[in-house]
Amino acid sequence: MMIGSSDIDSLKKQLYELGAKGVQQGASSRDQLIAFVTGMAGAGKSTGLMVAQRFCFEFSKVASIAWSDNTFLFTAYTGAAASAFNGITTLKGLLVK
């Protein structure tokens, strides 16, 4: 499926509206979404995570919440798995030494 520029503009508008709605409803930087993503190879896990990260980034802009390297973390149980997508190990994410 090809995505055109009008599709991207539409998605940006939807993200802005969702972000504005979240701000109006009192969402703050203390609210968290923690998800466990699993599935077979080719199920779209990586694509879904990239969309979620982009949504969080756009929401942060609308909500005037600072975005940093620690705003959205990709974690995996092993270092090899984490390095496959520039993530960190689960233990490091939990600040366990």
XYZ file of C-alpha atoms in Angstrom:
97
model
C 0.000 0.000 0.000
C 1.379 3.394 -0.960
C 0.852 6.359 1.314
C 0.489 9.705 -0.400
C 1.130 13.180 0.958
C -2.611 13.765 1.455
C -2.711 10.650 3.658
C 0.202 11.965 5.712
C -1.453 15.374 6.078
C -4.647 13.663 7.211
C -2.736 11.595 9.768
C -0.952 14.688 11.076
C -4.304 16.430 11.507
C -5.714 13.425 13.363
C -2.642 13.268 15.614
C -2.946 16.966 16.403
C -6.645 16.590 17.247
C -5.979 13.555 19.460
C -3.148 15.373 21.210
C -5.262 18.469 21.786
C -8.069 16.293 23.156
C -5.622 14.592 25.534
C -4.369 17.943 26.789
C -7.939 19.155 27.354
C -8.739 15.999 29.311
C -5.781 16.534 31.609
C -3.170 14.156 30.235
C 0.205 14.936 31.699
C 3.786 13.782 31.537
C 3.041 11.561 34.548
C 0.549 9.472 32.561
C 2.214 6.413 31.066
C 1.424 3.800 28.496
C 3.280 0.568 29.131
C 2.789 -2.119 26.513
C 4.027 -5.647 25.927
C 4.151 -6.345 22.198
C 4.421 -9.894 20.920
C 3.530 -11.778 17.778
C 4.760 -13.911 14.935
C 7.403 -12.729 12.492
C 5.900 -10.340 9.958
C 2.898 -9.471 12.119
C 3.755 -5.751 12.085
C 5.183 -5.310 15.582
C 7.988 -3.003 14.454
C 5.645 -0.927 12.306
C 3.184 -0.596 15.170
C 5.938 0.517 17.526
C 7.192 3.135 15.078
C 3.645 4.507 14.704
C 3.242 4.579 18.501
C 6.553 6.405 18.910
C 5.582 8.984 16.289
C 2.204 9.487 17.963
C 3.893 10.053 21.330
C 6.306 12.527 19.745
C 3.477 14.499 18.099
C 1.400 14.380 21.291
C 4.367 15.713 23.272
C 4.684 18.651 20.866
C 0.999 19.530 21.171
C 1.025 19.100 24.955
C 4.275 21.102 25.314
C 5.955 18.147 27.022
C 9.718 17.981 26.543
C 10.867 15.039 24.392
C 14.118 13.286 25.309
C 15.887 9.963 24.861
C 13.995 8.675 27.907
C 10.519 9.683 26.770
C 9.907 6.553 24.706
C 11.940 3.443 25.484
C 12.312 0.260 23.455
C 13.362 -2.617 25.700
C 14.098 -6.304 25.190
C 15.205 -9.122 27.467
C 18.591 -9.597 25.810
C 21.173 -7.132 24.582
C 21.183 -8.772 21.142
C 17.442 -8.261 20.733
C 17.608 -4.700 22.059
C 20.408 -3.749 19.683
C 18.312 -4.906 16.724
C 16.135 -1.795 17.112
C 18.400 0.592 19.051
C 16.745 -0.323 22.336
C 18.010 -1.190 25.788
C 17.654 -4.258 27.966
C 14.621 -4.493 30.225
C 16.828 -4.435 33.315
C 18.572 -1.261 32.175
C 15.169 0.279 31.451
C 14.143 -0.508 35.010
C 17.415 1.037 36.220
C 18.667 -2.286 37.604
C 22.455 -2.646 37.570
